[in-house]
PDB file of N, CA and C in Angstrom:
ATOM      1  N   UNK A   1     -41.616   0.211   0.712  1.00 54.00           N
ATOM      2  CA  UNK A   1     -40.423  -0.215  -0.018  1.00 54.00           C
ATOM      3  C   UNK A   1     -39.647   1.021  -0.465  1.00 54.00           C
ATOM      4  N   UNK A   2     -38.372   0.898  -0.267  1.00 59.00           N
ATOM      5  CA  UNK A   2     -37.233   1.960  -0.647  1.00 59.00           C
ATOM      6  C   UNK A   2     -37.123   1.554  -1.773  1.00 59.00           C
ATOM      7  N   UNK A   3     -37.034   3.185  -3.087  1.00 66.00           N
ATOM      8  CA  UNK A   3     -36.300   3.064  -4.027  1.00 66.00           C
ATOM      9  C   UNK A   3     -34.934   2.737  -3.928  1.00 66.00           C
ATOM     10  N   UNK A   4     -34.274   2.912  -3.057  1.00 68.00           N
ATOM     11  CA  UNK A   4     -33.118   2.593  -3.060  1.00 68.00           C
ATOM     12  C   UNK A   4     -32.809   1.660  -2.113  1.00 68.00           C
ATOM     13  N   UNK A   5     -31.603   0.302  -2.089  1.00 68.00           N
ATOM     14  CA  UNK A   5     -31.396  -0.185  -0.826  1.00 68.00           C
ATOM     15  C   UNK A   5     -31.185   0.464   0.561  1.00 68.00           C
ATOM     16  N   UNK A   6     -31.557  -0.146   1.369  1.00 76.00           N
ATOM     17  CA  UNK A   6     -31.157   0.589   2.841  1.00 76.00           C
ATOM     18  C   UNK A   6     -29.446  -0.281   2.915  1.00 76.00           C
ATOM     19  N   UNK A   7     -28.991   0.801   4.180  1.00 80.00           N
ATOM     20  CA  UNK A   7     -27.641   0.494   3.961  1.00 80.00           C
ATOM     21  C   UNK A   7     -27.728  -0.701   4.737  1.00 80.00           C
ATOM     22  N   UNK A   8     -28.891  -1.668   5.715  1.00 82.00           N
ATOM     23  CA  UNK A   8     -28.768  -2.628   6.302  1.00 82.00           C
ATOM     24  C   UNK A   8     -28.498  -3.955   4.886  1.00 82.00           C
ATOM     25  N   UNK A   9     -29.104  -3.650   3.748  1.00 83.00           N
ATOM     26  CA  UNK A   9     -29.395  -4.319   2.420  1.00 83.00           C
ATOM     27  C   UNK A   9     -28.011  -4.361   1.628  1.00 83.00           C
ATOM     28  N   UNK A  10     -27.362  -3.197   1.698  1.00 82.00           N
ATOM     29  CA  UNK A  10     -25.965  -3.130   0.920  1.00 82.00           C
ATOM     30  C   UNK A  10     -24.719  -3.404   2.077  1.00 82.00           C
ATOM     31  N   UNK A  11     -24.845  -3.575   3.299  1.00 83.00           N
ATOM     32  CA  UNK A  11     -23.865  -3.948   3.971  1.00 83.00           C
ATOM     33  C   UNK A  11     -24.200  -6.088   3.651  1.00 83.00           C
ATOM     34  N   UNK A  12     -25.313  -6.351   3.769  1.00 85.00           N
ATOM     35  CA  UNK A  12     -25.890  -7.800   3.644  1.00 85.00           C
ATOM     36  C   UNK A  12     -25.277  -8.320   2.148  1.00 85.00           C
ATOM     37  N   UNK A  13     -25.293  -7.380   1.448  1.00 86.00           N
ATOM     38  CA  UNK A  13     -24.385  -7.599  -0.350  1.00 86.00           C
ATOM     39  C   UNK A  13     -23.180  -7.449   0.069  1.00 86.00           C
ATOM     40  N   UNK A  14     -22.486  -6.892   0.691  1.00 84.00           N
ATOM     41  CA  UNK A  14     -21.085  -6.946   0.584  1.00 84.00           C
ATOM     42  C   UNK A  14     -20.784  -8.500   1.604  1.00 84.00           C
ATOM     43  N   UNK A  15     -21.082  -8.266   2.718  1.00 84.00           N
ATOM     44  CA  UNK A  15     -20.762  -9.529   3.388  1.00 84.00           C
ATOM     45  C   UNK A  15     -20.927 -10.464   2.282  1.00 84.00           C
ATOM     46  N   UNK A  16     -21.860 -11.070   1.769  1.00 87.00           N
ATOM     47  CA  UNK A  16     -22.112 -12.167   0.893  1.00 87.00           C
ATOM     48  C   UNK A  16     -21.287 -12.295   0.153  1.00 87.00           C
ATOM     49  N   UNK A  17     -20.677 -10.748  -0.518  1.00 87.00           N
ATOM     50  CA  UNK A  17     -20.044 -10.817  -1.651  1.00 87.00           C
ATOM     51  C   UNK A  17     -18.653 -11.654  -1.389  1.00 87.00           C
ATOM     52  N   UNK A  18     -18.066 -11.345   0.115  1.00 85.00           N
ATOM     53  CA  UNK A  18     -17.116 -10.975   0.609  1.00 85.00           C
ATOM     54  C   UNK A  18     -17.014 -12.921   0.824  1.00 85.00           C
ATOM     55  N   UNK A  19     -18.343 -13.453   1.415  1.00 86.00           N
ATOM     56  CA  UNK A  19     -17.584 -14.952   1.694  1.00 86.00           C
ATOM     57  C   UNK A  19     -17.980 -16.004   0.848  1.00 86.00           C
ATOM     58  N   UNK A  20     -18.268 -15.183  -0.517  1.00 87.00           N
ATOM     59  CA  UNK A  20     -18.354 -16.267  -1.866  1.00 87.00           C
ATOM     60  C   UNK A  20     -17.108 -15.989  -2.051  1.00 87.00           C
ATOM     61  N   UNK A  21     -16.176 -15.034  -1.992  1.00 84.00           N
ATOM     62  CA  UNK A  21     -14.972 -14.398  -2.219  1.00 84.00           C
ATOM     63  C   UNK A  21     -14.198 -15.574  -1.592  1.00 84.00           C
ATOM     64  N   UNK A  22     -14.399 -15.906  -0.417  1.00 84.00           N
ATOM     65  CA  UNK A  22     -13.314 -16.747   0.739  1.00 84.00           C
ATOM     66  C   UNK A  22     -13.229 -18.237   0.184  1.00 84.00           C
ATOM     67  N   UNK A  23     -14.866 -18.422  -0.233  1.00 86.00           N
ATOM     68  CA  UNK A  23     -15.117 -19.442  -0.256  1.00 86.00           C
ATOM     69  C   UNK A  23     -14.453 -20.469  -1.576  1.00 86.00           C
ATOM     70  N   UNK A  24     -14.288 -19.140  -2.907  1.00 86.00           N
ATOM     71  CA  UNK A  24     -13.708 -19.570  -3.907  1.00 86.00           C
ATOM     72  C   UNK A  24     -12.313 -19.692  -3.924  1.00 86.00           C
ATOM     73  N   UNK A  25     -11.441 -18.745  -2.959  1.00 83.00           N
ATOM     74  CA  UNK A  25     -10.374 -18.815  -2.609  1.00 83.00           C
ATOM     75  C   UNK A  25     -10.253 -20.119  -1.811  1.00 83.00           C
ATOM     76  N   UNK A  26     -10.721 -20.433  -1.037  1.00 84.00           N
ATOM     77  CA  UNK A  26     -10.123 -21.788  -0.264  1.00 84.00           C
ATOM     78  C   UNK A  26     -10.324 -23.023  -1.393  1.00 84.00           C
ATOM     79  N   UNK A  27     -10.996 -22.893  -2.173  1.00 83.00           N
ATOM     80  CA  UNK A  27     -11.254 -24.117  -3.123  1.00 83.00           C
ATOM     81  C   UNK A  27      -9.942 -23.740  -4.018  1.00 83.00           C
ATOM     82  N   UNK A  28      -9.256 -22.577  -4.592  1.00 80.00           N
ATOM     83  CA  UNK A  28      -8.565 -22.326  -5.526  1.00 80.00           C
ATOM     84  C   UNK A  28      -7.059 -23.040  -4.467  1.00 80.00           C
ATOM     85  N   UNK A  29      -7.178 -22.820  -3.077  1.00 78.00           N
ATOM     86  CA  UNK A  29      -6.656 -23.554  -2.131  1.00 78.00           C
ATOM     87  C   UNK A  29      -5.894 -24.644  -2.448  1.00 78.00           C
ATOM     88  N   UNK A  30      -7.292 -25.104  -2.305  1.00 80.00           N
ATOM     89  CA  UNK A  30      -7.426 -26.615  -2.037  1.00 80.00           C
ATOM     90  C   UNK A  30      -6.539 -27.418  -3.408  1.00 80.00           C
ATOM     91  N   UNK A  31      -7.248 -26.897  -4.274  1.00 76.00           N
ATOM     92  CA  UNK A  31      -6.659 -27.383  -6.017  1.00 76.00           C
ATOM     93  C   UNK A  31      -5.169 -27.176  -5.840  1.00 76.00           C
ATOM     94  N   UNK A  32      -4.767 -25.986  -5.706  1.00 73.00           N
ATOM     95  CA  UNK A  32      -3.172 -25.962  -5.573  1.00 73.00           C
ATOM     96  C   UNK A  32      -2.639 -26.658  -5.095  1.00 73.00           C
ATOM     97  N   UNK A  33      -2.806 -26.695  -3.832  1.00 73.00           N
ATOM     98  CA  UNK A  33      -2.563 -27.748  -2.421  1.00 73.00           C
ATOM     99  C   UNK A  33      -2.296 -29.181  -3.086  1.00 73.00           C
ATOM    100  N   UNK A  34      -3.039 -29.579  -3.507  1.00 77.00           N
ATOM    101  CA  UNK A  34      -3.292 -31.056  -3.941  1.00 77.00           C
ATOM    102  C   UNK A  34      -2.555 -30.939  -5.087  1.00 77.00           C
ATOM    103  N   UNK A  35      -2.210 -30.544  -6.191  1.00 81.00           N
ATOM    104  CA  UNK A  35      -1.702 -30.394  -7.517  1.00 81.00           C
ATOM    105  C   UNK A  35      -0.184 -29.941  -7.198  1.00 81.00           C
ATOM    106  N   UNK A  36      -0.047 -28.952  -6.425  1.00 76.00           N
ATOM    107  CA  UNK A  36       1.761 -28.870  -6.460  1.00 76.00           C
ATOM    108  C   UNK A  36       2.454 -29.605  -5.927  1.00 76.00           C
ATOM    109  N   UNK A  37       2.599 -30.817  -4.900  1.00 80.00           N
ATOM    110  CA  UNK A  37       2.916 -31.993  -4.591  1.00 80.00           C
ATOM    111  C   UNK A  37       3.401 -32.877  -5.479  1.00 80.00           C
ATOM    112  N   UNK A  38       2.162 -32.901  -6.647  1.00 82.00           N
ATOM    113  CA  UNK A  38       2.460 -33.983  -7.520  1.00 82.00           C
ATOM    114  C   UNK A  38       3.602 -33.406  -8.738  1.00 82.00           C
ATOM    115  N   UNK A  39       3.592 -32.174  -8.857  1.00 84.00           N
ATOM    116  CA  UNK A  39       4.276 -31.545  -9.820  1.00 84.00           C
ATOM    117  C   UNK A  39       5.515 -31.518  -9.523  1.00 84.00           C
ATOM    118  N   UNK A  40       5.933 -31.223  -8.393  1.00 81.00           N
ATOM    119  CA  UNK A  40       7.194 -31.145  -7.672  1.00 81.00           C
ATOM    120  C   UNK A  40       7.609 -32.708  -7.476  1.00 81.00           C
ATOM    121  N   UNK A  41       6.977 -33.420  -7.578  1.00 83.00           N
ATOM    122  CA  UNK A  41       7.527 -35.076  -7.188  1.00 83.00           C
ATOM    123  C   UNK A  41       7.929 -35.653  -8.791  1.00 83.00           C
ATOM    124  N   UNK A  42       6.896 -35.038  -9.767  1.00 85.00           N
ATOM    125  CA  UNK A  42       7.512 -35.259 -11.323  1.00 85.00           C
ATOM    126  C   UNK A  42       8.613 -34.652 -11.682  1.00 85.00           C
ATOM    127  N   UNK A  43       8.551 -32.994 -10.902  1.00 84.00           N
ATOM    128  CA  UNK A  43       9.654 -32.889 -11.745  1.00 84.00           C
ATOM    129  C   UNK A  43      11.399 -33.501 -11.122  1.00 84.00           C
ATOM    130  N   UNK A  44      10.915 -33.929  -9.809  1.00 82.00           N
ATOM    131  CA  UNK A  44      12.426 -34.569  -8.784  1.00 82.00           C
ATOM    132  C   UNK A  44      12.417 -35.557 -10.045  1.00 82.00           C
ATOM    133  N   UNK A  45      11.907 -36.635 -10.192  1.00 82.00           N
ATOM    134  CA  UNK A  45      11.712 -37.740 -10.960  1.00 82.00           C
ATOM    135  C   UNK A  45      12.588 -37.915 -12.247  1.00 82.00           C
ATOM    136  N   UNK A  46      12.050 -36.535 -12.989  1.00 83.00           N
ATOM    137  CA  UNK A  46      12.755 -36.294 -13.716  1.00 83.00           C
ATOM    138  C   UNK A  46      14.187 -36.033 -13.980  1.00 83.00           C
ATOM    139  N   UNK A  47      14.879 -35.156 -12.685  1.00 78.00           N
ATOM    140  CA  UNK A  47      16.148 -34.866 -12.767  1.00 78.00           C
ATOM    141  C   UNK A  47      16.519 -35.868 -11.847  1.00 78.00           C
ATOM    142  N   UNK A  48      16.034 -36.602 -11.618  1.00 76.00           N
ATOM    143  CA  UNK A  48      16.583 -38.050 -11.317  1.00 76.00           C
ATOM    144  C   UNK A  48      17.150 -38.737 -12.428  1.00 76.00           C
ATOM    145  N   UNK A  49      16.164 -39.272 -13.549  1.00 78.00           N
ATOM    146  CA  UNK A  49      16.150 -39.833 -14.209  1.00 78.00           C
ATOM    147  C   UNK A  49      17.604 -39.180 -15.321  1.00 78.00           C
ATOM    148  N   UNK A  50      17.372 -37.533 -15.221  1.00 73.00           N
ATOM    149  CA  UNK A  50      17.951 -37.376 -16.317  1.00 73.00           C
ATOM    150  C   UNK A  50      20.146 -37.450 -15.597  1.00 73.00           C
ATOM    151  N   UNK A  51      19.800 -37.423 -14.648  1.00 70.00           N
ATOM    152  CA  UNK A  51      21.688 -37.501 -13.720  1.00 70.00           C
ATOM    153  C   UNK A  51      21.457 -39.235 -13.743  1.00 70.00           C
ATOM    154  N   UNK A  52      20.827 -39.833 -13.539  1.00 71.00           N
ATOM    155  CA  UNK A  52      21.280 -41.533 -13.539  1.00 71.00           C
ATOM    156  C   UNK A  52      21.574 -41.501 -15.086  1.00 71.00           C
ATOM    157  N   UNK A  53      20.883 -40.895 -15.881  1.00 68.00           N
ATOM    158  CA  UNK A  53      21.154 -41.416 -17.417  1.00 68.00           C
ATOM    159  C   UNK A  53      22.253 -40.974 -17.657  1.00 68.00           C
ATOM    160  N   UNK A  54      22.473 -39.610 -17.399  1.00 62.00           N
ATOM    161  CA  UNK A  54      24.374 -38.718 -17.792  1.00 62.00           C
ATOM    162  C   UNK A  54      25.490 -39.366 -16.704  1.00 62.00           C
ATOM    163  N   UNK A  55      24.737 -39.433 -15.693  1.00 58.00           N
ATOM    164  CA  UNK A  55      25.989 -39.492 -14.757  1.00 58.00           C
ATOM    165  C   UNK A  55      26.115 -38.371 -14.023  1.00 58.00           C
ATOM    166  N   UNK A  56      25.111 -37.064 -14.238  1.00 51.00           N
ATOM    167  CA  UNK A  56      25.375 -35.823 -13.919  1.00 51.00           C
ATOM    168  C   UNK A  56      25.252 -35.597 -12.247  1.00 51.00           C
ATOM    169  N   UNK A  57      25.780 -34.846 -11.538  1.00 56.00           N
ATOM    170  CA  UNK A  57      25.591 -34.067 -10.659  1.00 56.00           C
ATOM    171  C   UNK A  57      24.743 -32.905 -10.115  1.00 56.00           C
ATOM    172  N   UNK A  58      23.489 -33.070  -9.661  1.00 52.00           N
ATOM    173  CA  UNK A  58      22.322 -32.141  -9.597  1.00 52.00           C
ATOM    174  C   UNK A  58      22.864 -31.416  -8.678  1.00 52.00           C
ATOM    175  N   UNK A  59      23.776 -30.356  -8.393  1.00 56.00           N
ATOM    176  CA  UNK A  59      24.106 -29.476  -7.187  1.00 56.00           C
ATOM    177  C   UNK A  59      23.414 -28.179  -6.618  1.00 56.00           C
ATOM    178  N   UNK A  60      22.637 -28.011  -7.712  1.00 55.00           N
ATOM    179  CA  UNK A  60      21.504 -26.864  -7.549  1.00 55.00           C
ATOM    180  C   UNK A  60      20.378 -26.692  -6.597  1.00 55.00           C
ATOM    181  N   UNK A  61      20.099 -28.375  -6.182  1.00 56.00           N
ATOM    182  CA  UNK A  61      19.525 -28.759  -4.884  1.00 56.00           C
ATOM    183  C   UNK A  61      19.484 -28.610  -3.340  1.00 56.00           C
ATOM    184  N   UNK A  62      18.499 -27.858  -3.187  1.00 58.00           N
ATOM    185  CA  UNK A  62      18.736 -27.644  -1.633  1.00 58.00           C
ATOM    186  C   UNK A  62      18.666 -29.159  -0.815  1.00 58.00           C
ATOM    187  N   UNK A  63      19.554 -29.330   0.322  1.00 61.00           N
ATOM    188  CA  UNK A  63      19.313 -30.322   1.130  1.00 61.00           C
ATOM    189  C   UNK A  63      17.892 -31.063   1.538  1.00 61.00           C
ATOM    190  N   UNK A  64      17.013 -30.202   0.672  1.00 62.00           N
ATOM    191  CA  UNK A  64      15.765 -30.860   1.914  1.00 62.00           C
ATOM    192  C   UNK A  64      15.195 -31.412   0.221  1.00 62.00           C
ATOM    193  N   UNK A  65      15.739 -30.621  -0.970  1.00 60.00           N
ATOM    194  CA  UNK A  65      15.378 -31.335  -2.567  1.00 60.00           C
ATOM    195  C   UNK A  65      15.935 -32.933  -2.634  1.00 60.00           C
ATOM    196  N   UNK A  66      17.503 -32.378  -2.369  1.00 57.00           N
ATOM    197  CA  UNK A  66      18.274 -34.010  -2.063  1.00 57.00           C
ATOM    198  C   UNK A  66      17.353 -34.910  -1.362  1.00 57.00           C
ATOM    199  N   UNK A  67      16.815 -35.150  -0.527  1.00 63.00           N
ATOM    200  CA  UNK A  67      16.220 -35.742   0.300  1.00 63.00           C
ATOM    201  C   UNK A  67      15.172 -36.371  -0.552  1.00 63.00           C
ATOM    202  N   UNK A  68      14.158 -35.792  -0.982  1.00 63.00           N
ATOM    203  CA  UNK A  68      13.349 -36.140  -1.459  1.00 63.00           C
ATOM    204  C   UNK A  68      13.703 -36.803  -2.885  1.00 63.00           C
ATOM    205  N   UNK A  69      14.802 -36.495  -3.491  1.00 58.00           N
ATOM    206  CA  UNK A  69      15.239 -36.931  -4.524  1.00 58.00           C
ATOM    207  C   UNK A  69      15.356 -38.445  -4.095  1.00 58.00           C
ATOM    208  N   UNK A  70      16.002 -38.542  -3.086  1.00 62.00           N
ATOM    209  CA  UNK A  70      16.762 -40.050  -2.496  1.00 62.00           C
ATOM    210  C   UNK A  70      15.552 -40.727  -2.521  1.00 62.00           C
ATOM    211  N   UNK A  71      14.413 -40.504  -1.685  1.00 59.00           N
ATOM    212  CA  UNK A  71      13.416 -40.849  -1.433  1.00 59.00           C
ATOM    213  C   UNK A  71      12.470 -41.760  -2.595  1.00 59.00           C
ATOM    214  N   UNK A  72      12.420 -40.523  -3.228  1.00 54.00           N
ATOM    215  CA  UNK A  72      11.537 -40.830  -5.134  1.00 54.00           C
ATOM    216  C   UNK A  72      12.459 -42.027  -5.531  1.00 54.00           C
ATOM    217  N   UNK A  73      13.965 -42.196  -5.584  1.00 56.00           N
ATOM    218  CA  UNK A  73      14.770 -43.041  -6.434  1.00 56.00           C
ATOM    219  C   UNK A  73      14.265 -43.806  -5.562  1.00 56.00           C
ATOM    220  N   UNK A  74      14.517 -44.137  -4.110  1.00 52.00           N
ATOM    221  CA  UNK A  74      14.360 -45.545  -3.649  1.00 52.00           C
ATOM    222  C   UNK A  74      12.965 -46.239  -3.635  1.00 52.00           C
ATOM    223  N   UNK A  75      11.907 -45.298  -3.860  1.00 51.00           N
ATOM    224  CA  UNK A  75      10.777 -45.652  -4.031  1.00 51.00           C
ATOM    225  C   UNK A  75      10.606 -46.414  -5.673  1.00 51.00           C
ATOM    226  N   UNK A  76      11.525 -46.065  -6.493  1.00 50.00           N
ATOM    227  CA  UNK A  76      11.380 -46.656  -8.209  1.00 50.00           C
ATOM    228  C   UNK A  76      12.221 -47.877  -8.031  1.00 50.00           C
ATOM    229  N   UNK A  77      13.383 -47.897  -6.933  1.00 49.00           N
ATOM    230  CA  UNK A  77      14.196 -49.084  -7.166  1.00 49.00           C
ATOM    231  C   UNK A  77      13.157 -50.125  -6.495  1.00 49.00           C
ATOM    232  N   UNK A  78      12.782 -49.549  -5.206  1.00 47.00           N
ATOM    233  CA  UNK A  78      12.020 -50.519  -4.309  1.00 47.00           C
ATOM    234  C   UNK A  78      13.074 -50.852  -3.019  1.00 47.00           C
ATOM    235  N   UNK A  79      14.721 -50.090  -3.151  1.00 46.00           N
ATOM    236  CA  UNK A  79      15.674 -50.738  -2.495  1.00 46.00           C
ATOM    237  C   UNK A  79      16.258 -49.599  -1.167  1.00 46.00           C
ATOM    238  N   UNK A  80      16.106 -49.489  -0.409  1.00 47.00           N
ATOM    239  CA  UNK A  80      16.111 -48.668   0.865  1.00 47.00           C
ATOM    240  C   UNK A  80      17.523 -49.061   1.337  1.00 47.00           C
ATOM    241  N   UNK A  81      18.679 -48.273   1.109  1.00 48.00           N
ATOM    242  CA  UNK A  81      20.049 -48.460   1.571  1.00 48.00           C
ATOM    243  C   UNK A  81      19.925 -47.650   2.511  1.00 48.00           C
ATOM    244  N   UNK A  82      20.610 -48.115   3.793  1.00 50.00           N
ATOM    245  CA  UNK A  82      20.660 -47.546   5.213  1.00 50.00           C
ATOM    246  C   UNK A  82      21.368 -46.630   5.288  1.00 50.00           C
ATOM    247  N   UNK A  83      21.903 -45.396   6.081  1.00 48.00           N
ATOM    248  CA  UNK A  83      22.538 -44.860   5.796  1.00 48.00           C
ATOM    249  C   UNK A  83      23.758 -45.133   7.468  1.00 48.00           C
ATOM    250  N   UNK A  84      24.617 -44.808   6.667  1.00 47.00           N
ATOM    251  CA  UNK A  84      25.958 -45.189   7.853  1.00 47.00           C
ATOM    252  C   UNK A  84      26.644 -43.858   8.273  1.00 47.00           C
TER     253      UNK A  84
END
């Protein structure tokens, strides 16, 4: 037995170290993944809610926000207007 690790022993610690490393990252992943969807659909919701209540004009919206905005409202009305 070596007082000290052999470097076959400290290369075997780093690998390990290296794909508990990956492994916590894909879970920190995963959580995001699943959680910013819902955050981004509350907060459309919201500036939905808050331009139907004023009357306001959300123009700050990129085309692909609009979209999803339309989407969220017709999903609360239940009412799917076609588009012409």
């Amino acid at each position: 037995m070596h007082p000290y690790p052999t470097n076959k022993a400290r290369l075997q610690r780093v690998i390990n170290w290296a794909q508990d490393g990956l492994k916590q990252k894909e879970k920190e992943e995963k959580f995001v993944g699943d959680i910013v969807p819902q955050i981004r659909k509350l907060t459309l919701e919201f500036l939905i809610s808050i331009k139907n209540a004023h009357g306001l004009r959300i123009s700050n919206l990129t085309h692909k926000e609009h979209s999803a905005a339309n989407v969220v409202k017709e999903e609360q009305t239940m009412v799917v207007q076609p588009y012409i």
